[in-house]
PDB file of C-alpha atoms in Angstrom:
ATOM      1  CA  UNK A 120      -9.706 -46.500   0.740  1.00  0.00           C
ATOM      2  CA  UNK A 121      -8.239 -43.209   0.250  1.00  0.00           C
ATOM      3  CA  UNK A 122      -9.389 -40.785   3.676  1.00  0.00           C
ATOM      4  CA  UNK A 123      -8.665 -37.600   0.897  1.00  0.00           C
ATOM      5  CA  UNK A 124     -12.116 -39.456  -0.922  1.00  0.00           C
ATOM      6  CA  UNK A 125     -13.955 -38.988   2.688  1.00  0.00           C
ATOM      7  CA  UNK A 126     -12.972 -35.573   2.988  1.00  0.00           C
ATOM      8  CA  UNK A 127     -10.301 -36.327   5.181  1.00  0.00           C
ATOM      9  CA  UNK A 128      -6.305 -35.900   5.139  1.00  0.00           C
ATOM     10  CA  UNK A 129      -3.574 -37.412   7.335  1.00  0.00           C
ATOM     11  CA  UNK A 130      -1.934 -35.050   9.578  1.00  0.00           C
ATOM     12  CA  UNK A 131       2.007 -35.956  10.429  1.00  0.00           C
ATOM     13  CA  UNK A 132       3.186 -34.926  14.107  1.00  0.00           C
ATOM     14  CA  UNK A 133       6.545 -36.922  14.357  1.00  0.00           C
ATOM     15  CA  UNK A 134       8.899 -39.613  13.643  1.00  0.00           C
ATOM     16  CA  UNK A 135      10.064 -42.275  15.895  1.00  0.00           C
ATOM     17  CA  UNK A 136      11.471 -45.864  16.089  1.00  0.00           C
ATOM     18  CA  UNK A 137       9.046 -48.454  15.017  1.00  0.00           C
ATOM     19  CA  UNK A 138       7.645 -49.877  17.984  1.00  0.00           C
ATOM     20  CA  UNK A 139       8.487 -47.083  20.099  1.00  0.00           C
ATOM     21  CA  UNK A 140       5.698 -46.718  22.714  1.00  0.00           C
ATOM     22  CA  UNK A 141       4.085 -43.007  22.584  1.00  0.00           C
ATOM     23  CA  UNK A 142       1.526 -42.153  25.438  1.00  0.00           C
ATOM     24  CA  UNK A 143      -1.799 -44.023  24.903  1.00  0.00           C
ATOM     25  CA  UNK A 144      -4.673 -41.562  24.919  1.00  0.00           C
ATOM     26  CA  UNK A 145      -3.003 -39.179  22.551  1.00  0.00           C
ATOM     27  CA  UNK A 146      -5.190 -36.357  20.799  1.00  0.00           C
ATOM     28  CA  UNK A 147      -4.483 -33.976  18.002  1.00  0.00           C
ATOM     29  CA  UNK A 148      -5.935 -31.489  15.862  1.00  0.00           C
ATOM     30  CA  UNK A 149      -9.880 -31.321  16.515  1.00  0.00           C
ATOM     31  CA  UNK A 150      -9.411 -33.767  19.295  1.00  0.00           C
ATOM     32  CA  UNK A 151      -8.795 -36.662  16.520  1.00  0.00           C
ATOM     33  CA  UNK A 152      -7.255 -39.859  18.008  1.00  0.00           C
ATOM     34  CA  UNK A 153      -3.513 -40.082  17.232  1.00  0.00           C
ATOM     35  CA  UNK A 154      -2.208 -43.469  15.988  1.00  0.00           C
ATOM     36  CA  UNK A 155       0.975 -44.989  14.167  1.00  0.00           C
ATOM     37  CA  UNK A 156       1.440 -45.352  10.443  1.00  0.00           C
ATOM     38  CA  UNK A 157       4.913 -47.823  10.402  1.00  0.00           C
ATOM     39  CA  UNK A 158       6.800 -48.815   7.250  1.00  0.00           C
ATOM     40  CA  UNK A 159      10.515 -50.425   7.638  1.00  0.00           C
ATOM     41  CA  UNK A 160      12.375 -49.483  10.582  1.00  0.00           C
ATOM     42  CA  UNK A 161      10.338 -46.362  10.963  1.00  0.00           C
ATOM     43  CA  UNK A 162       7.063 -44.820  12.262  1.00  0.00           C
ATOM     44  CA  UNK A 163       4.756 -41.416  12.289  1.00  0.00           C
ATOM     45  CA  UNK A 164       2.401 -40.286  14.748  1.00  0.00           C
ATOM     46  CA  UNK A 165      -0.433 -39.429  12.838  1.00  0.00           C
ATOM     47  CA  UNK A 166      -4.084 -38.032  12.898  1.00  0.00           C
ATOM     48  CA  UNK A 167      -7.141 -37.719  10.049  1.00  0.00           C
ATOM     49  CA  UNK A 168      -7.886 -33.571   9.777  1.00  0.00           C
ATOM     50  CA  UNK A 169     -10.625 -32.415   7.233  1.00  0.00           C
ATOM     51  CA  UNK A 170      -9.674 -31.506   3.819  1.00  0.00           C
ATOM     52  CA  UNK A 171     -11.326 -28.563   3.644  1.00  0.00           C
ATOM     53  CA  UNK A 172      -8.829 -26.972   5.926  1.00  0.00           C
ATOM     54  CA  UNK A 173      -5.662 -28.552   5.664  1.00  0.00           C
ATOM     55  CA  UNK A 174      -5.797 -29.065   1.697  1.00  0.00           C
ATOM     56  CA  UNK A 175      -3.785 -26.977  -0.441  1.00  0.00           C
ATOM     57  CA  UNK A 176      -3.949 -24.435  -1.423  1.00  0.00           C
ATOM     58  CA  UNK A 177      -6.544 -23.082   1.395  1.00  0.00           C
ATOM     59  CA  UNK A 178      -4.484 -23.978   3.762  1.00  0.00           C
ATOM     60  CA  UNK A 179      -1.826 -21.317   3.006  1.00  0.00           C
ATOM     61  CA  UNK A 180      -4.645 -18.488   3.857  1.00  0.00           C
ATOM     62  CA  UNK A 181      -5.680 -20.418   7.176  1.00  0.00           C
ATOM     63  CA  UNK A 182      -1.803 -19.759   8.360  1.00  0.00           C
ATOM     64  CA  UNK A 183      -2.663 -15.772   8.210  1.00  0.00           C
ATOM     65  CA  UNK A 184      -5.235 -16.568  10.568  1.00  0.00           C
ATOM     66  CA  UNK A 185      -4.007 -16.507  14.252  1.00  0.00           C
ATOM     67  CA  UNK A 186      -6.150 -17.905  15.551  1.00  0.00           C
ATOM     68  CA  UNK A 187      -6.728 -21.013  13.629  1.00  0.00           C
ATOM     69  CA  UNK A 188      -2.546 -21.471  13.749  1.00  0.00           C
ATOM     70  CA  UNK A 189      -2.530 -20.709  17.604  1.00  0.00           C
ATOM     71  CA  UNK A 190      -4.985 -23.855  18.127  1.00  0.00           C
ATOM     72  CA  UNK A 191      -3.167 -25.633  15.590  1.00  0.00           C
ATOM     73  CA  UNK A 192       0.249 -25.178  16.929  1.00  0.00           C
ATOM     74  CA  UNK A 193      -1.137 -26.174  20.431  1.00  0.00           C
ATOM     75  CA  UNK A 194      -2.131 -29.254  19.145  1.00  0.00           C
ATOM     76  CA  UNK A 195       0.525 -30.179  17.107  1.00  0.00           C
ATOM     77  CA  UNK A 196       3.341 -29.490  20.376  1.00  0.00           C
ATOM     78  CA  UNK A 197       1.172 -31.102  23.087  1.00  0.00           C
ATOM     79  CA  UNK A 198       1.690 -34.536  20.769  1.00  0.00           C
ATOM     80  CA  UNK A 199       4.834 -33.803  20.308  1.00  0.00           C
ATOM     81  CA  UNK A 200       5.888 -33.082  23.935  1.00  0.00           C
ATOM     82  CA  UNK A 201       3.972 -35.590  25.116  1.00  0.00           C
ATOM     83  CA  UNK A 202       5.694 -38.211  23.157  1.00  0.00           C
ATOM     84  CA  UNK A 203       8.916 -36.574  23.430  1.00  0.00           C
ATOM     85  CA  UNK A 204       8.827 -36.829  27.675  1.00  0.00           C
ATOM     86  CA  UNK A 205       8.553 -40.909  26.624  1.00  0.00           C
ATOM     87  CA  UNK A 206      10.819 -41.943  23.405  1.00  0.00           C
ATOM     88  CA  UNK A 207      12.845 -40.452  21.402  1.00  0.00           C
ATOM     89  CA  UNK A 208      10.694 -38.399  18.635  1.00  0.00           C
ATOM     90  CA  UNK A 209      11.749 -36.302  15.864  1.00  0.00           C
ATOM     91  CA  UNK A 210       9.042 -33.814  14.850  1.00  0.00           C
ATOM     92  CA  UNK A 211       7.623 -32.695  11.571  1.00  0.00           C
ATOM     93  CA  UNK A 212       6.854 -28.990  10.700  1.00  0.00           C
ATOM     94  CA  UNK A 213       3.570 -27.874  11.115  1.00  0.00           C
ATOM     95  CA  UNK A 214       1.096 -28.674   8.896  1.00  0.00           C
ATOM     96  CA  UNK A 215       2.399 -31.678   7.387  1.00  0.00           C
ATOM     97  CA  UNK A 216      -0.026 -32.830   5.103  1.00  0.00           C
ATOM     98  CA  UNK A 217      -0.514 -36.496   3.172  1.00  0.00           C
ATOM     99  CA  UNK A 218      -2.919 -37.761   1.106  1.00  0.00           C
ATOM    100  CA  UNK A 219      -3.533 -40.512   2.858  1.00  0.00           C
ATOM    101  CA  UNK A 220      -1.546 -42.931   5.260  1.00  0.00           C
ATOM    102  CA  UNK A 221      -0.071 -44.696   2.127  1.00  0.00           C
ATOM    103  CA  UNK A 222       1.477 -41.156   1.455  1.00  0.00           C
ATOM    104  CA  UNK A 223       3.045 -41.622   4.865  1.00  0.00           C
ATOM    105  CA  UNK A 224       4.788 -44.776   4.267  1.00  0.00           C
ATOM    106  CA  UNK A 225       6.013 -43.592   0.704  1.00  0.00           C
ATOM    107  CA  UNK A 226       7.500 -40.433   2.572  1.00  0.00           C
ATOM    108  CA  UNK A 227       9.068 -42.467   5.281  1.00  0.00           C
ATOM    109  CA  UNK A 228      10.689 -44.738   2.758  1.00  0.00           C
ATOM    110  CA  UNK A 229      11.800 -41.908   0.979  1.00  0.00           C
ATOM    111  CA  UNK A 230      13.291 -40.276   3.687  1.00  0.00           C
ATOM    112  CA  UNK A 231      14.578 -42.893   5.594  1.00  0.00           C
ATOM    113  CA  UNK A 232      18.055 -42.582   5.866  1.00  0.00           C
ATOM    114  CA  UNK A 233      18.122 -38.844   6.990  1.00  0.00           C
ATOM    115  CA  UNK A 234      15.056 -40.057   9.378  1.00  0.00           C
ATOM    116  CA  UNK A 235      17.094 -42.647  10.836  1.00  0.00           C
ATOM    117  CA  UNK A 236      20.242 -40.619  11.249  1.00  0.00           C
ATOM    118  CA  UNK A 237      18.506 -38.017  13.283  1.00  0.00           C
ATOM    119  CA  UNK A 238      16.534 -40.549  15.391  1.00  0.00           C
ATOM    120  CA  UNK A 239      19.794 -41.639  16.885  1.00  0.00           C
ATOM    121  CA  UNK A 240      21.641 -38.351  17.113  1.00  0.00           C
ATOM    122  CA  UNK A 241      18.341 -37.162  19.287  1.00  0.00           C
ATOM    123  CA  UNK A 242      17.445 -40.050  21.153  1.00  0.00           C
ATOM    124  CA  UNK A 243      17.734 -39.129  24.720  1.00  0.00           C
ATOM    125  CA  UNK A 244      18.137 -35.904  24.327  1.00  0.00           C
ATOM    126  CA  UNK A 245      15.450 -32.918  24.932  1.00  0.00           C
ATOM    127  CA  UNK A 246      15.738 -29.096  23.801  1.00  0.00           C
ATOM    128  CA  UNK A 247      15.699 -26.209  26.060  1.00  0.00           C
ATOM    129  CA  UNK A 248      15.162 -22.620  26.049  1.00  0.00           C
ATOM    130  CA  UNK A 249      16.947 -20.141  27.262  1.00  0.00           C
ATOM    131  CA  UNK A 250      15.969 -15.717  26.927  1.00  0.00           C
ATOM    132  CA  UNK A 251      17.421 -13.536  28.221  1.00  0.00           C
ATOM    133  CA  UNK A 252      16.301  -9.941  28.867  1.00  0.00           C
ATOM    134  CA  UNK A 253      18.092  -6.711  29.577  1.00  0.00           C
ATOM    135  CA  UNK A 254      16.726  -5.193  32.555  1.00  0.00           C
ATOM    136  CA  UNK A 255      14.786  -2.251  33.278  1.00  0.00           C
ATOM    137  CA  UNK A 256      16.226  -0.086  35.581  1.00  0.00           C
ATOM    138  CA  UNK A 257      13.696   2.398  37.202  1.00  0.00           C
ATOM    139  CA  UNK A 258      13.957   5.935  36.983  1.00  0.00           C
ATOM    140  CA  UNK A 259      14.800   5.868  40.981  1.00  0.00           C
ATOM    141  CA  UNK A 260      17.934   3.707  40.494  1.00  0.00           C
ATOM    142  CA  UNK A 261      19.867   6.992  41.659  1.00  0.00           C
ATOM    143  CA  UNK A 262      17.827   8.348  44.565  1.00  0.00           C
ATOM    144  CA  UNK A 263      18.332  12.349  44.292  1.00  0.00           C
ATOM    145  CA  UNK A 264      20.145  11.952  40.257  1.00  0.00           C
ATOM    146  CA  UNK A 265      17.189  13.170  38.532  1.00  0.00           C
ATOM    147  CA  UNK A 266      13.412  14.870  39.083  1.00  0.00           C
ATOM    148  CA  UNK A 267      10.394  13.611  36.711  1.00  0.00           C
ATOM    149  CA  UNK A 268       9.915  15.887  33.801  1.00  0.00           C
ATOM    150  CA  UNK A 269       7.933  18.779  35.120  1.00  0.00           C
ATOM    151  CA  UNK A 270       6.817  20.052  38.704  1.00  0.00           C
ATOM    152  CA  UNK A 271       5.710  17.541  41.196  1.00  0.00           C
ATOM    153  CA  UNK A 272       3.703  18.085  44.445  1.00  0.00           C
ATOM    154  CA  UNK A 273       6.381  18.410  46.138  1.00  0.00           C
ATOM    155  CA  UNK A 274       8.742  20.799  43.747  1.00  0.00           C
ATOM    156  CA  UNK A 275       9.515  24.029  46.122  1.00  0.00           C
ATOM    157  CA  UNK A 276      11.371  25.542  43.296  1.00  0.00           C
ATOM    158  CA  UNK A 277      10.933  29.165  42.291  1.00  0.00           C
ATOM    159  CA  UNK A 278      10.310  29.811  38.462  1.00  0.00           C
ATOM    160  CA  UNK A 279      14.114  31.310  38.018  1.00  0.00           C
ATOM    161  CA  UNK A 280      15.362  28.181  39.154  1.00  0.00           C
ATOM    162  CA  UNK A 281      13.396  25.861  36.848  1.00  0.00           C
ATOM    163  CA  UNK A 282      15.836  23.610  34.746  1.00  0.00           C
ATOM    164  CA  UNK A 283      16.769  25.697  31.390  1.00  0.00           C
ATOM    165  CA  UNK A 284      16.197  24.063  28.027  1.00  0.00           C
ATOM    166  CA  UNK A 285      19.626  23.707  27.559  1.00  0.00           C
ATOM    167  CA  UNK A 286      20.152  21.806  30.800  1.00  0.00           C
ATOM    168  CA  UNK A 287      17.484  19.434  29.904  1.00  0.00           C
ATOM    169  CA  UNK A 288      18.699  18.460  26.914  1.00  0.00           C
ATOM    170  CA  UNK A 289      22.166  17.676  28.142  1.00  0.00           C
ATOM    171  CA  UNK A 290      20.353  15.638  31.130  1.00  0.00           C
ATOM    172  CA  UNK A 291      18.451  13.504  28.938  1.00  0.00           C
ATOM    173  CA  UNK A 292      22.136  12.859  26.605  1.00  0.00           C
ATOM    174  CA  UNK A 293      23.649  11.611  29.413  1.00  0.00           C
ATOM    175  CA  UNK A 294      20.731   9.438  30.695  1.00  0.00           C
ATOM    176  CA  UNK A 295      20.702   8.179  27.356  1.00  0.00           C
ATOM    177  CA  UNK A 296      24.396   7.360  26.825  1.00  0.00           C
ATOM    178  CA  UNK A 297      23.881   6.196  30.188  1.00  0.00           C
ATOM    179  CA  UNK A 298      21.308   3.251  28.738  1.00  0.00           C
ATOM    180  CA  UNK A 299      23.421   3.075  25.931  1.00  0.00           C
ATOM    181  CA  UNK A 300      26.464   1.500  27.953  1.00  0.00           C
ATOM    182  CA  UNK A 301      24.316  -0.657  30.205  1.00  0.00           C
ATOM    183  CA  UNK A 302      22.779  -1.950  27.099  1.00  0.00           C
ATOM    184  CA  UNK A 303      25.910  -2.497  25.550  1.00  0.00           C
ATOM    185  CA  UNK A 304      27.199  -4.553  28.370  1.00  0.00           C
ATOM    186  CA  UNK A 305      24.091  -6.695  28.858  1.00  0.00           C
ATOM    187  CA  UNK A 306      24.314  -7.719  25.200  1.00  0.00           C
ATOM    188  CA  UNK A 307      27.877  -8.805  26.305  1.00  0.00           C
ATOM    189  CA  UNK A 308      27.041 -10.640  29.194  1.00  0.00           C
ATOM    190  CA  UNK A 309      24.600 -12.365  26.891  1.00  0.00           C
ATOM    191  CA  UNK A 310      26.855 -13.389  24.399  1.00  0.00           C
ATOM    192  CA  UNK A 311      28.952 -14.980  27.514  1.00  0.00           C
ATOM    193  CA  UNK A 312      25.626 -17.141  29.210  1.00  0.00           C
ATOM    194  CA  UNK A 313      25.316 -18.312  25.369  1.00  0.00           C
ATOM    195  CA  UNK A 314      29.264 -19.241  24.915  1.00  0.00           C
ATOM    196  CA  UNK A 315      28.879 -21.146  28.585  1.00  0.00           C
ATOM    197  CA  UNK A 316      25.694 -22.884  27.921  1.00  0.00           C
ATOM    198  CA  UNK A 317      26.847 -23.863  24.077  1.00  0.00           C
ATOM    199  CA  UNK A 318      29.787 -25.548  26.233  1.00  0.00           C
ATOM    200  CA  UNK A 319      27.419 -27.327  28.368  1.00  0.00           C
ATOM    201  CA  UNK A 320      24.775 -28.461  25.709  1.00  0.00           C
ATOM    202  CA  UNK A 321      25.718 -30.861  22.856  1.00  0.00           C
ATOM    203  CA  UNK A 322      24.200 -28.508  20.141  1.00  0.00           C
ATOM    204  CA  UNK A 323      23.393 -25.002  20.102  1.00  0.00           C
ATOM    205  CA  UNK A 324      20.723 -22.444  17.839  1.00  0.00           C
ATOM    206  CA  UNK A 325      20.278 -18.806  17.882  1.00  0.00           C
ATOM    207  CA  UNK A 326      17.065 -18.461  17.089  1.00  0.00           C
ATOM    208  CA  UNK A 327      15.722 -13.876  16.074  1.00  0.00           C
ATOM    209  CA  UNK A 328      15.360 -11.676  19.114  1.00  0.00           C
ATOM    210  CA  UNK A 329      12.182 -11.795  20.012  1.00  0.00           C
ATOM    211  CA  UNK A 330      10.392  -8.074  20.339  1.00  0.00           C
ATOM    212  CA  UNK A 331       9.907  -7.389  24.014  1.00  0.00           C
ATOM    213  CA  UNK A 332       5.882  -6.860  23.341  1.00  0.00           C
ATOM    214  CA  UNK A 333       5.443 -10.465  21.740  1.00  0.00           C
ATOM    215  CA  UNK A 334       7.399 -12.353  24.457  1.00  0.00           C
ATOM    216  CA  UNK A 335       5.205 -10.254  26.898  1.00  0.00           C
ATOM    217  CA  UNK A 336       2.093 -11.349  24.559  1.00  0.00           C
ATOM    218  CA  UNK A 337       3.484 -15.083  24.330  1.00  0.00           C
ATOM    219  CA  UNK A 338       3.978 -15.185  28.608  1.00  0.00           C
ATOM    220  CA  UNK A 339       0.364 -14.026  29.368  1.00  0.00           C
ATOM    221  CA  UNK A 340      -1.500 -16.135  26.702  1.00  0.00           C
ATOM    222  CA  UNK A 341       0.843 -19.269  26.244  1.00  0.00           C
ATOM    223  CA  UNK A 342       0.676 -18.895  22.738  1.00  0.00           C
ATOM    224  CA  UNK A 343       3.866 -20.796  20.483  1.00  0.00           C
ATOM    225  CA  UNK A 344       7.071 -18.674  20.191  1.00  0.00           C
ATOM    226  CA  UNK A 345       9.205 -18.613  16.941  1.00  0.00           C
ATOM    227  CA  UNK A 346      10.624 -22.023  17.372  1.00  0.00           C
ATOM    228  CA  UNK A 347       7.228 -23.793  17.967  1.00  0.00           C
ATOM    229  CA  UNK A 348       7.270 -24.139  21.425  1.00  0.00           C
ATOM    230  CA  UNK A 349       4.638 -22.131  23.982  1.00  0.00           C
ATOM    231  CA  UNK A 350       4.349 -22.446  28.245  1.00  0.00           C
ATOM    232  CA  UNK A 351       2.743 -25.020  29.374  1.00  0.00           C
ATOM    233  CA  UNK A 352      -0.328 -22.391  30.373  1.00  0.00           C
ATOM    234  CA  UNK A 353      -0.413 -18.764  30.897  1.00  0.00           C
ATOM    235  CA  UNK A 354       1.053 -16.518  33.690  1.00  0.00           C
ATOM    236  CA  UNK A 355       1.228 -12.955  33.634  1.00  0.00           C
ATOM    237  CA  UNK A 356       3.005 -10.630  32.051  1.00  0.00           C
ATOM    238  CA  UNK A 357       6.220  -9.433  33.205  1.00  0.00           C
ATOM    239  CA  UNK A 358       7.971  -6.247  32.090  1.00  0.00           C
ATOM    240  CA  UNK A 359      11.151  -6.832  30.387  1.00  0.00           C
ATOM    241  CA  UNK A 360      13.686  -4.777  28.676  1.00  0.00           C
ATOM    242  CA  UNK A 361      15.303  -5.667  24.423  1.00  0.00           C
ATOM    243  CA  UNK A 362      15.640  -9.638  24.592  1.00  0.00           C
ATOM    244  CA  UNK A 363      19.080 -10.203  24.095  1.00  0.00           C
ATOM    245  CA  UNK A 364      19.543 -13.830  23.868  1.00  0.00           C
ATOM    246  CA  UNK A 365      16.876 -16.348  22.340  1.00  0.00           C
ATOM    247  CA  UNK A 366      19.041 -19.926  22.471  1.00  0.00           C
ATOM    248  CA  UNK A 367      17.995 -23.605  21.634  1.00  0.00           C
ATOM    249  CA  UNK A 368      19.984 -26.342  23.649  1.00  0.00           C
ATOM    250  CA  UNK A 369      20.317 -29.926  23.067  1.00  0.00           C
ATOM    251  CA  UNK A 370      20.735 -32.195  26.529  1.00  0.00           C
ATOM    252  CA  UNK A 371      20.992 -35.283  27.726  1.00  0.00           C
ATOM    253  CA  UNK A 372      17.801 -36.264  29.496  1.00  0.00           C
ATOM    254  CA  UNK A 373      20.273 -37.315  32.277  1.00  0.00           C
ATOM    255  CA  UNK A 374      22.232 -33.463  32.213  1.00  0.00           C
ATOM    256  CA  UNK A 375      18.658 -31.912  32.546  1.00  0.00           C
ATOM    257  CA  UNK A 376      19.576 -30.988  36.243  1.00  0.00           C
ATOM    258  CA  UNK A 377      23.046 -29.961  35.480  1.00  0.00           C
ATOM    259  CA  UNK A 378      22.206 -27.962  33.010  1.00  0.00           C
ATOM    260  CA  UNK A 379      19.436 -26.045  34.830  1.00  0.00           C
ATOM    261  CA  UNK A 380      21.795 -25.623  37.774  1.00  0.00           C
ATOM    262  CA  UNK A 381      24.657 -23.853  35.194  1.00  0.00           C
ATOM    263  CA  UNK A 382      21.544 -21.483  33.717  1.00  0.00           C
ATOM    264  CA  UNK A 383      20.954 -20.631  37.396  1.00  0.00           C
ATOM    265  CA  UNK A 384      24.781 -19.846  38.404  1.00  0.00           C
ATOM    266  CA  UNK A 385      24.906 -17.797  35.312  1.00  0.00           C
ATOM    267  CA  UNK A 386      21.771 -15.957  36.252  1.00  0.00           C
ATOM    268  CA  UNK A 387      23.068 -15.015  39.407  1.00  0.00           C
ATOM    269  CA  UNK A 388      25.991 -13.581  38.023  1.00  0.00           C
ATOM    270  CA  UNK A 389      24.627 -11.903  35.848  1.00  0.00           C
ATOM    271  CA  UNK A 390      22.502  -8.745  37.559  1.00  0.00           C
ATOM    272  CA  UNK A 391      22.263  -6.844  34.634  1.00  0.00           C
ATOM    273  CA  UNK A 392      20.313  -9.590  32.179  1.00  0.00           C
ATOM    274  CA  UNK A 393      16.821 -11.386  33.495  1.00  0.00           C
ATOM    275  CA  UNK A 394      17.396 -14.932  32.050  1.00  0.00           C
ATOM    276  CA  UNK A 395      14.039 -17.678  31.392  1.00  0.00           C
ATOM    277  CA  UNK A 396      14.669 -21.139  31.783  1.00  0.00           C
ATOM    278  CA  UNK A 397      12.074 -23.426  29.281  1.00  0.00           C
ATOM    279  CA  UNK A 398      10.982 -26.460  28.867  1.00  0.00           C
ATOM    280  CA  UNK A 399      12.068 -29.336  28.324  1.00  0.00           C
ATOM    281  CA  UNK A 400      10.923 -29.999  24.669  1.00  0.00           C
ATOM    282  CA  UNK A 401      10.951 -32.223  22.024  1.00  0.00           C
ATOM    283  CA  UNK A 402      14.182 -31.170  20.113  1.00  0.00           C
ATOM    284  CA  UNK A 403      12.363 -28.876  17.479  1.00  0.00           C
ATOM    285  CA  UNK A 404      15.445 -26.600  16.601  1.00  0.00           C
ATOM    286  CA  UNK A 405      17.366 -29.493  15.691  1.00  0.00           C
ATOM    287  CA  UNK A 406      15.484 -31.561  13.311  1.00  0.00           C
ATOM    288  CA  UNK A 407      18.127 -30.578  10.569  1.00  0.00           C
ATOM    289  CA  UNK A 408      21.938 -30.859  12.491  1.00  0.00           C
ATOM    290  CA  UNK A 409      24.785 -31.214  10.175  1.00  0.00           C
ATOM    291  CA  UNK A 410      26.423 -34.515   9.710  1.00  0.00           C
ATOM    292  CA  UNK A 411      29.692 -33.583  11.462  1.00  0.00           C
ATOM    293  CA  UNK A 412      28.425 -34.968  14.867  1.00  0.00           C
ATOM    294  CA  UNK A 413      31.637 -33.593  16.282  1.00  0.00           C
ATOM    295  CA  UNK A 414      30.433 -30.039  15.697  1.00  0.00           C
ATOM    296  CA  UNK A 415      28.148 -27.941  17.403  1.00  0.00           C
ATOM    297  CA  UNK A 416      25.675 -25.751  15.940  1.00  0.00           C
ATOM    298  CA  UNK A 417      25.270 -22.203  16.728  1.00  0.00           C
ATOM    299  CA  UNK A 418      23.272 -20.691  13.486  1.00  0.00           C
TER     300      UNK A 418
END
């Protein structure tokens, strides 16, 4: 019987292997049971969501809601990552919608090949993230270079000494052109941590800068970033200069430590930039690498 009669839809997390073993005691969306829908050599993680919010086309006004997409999302990564730290998983966008679980089979058929392809190019392999932030550098970072705008408590100064207008302005140039240049070099020494840890991955994505506010936003709630992914629970904010570098990388379960140890020798070299280690993850940024195996990806 069709579950889109019952006021119910099928829900699609992920791909994997048929008869690959996910975590038992998986829940989704509204806490629904996930199971396995199979068909060939193939198989989805799946869960029943109503139809009265997944169906089109309401659903395309629910996304506008943050709220309802910030529970989504959680639910839709923790099946994902939980699967992901077992087999080898290749997940579905959000809000992948069927009819029914005969949908499922007729999409998995369809998409076989491609589905197949990917499996094996990602098996064993998890995604992780890599910012990094230029960093703030007080106003004290020259003891004695400059005075706060203005008299302070302890500003012995007489009036006909007071910094001109003219002076002023030429202060605040050069602390600007100042920022300028160790802005300019950061970005530089970002480009380099990506161009080392590209070597050191098998694939590679750039994904947008993110806007210093939201990654401060996305730290202290744990809410998903651009590429689907969120911290495992919140921590507080931390103040962070432009975000320079927002990198994907594809590993080798078995290069997870080697990999963390290059992010760390390139963080300590690296004074200027404050670089964030995440994850691992399922390989989200990756769902769609090119068929030249040989290549790596750095779009």
């Amino acid at each position: 019987m069709s579950t889109r009669q019952e006021g119910r839809l099928t829900y699609a997390y992920a791909v994997l292997h048929r008869g690959a073993r996910p975590p038992a005691g998986l829940y989704g969306i509204k806490d629904a049971p996930v199971r396995t829908v199979a068909e060939g050599p193939l198989a989805a993680l799946v869960s029943d969501v109503p139809a009265a919010e997944f169906d089109q086309p309401g659903v395309r006004d629910r996304l506008e809601d943050l709220t309802w997409l910030e529970a989504t999302a959680r639910a839709h990564r923790r099946v994902v990552d939980e699967t992901a730290a077992a087999v080898g998983v290749l997940p579905l966008r959000l809000v992948t919608v069927y009819r029914d679980e005969d949908a499922v089979r007729a999409a998995l058929a369809a998409h076989a090949e491609r589905f197949e392809r990917l499996l094996s190019r990602l098996e064993g392999r998890l995604e992780w993230g890599v910012k990094a932030y230029a960093q703030q550098v007080p106003d004290d970072r020259k003891p004695g270079d400059r005075k706060p705008d203005g008299p302070g408590p302890d500003d012995d100064r007489k009036p006909a000494e007071a910094e001109s207008g003219r002076d002023f302005l030429r202060r605040r140039l050069r602390d600007r052109k100042a920022e300028g240049a160790a802005l300019h070099e950061a970005d530089g020494l970002a480009r380099e941590v990506h161009d080392a840890l590209a070597r050191a991955a098998e694939h590679s994505r750039l994904h947008r800068p993110q806007d210093g506010r939201l990654a401060e936003a996305v730290a202290a709630s744990g809410a998903p970033d651009a590429a689907g992914r969120a911290p495992a629970g919140a921590r507080p904010a931390v103040s962070r200069g432009p975000n320079l570098l927002n990198g994907a990388y594809l590993v080798r379960r078995e290069a997870a430590g080697t990999f963390a140890e290059r992010v760390g020798e390139l963080a300590a070299r690296s004074p200027a930039l404050r670089i964030e280690l995440t994850g691992p993850w399922a390989p989200y940024s990756f769902t769609d690498l090119p068929d030249d195996e040989a290549g790596r990806s750095t779009s």
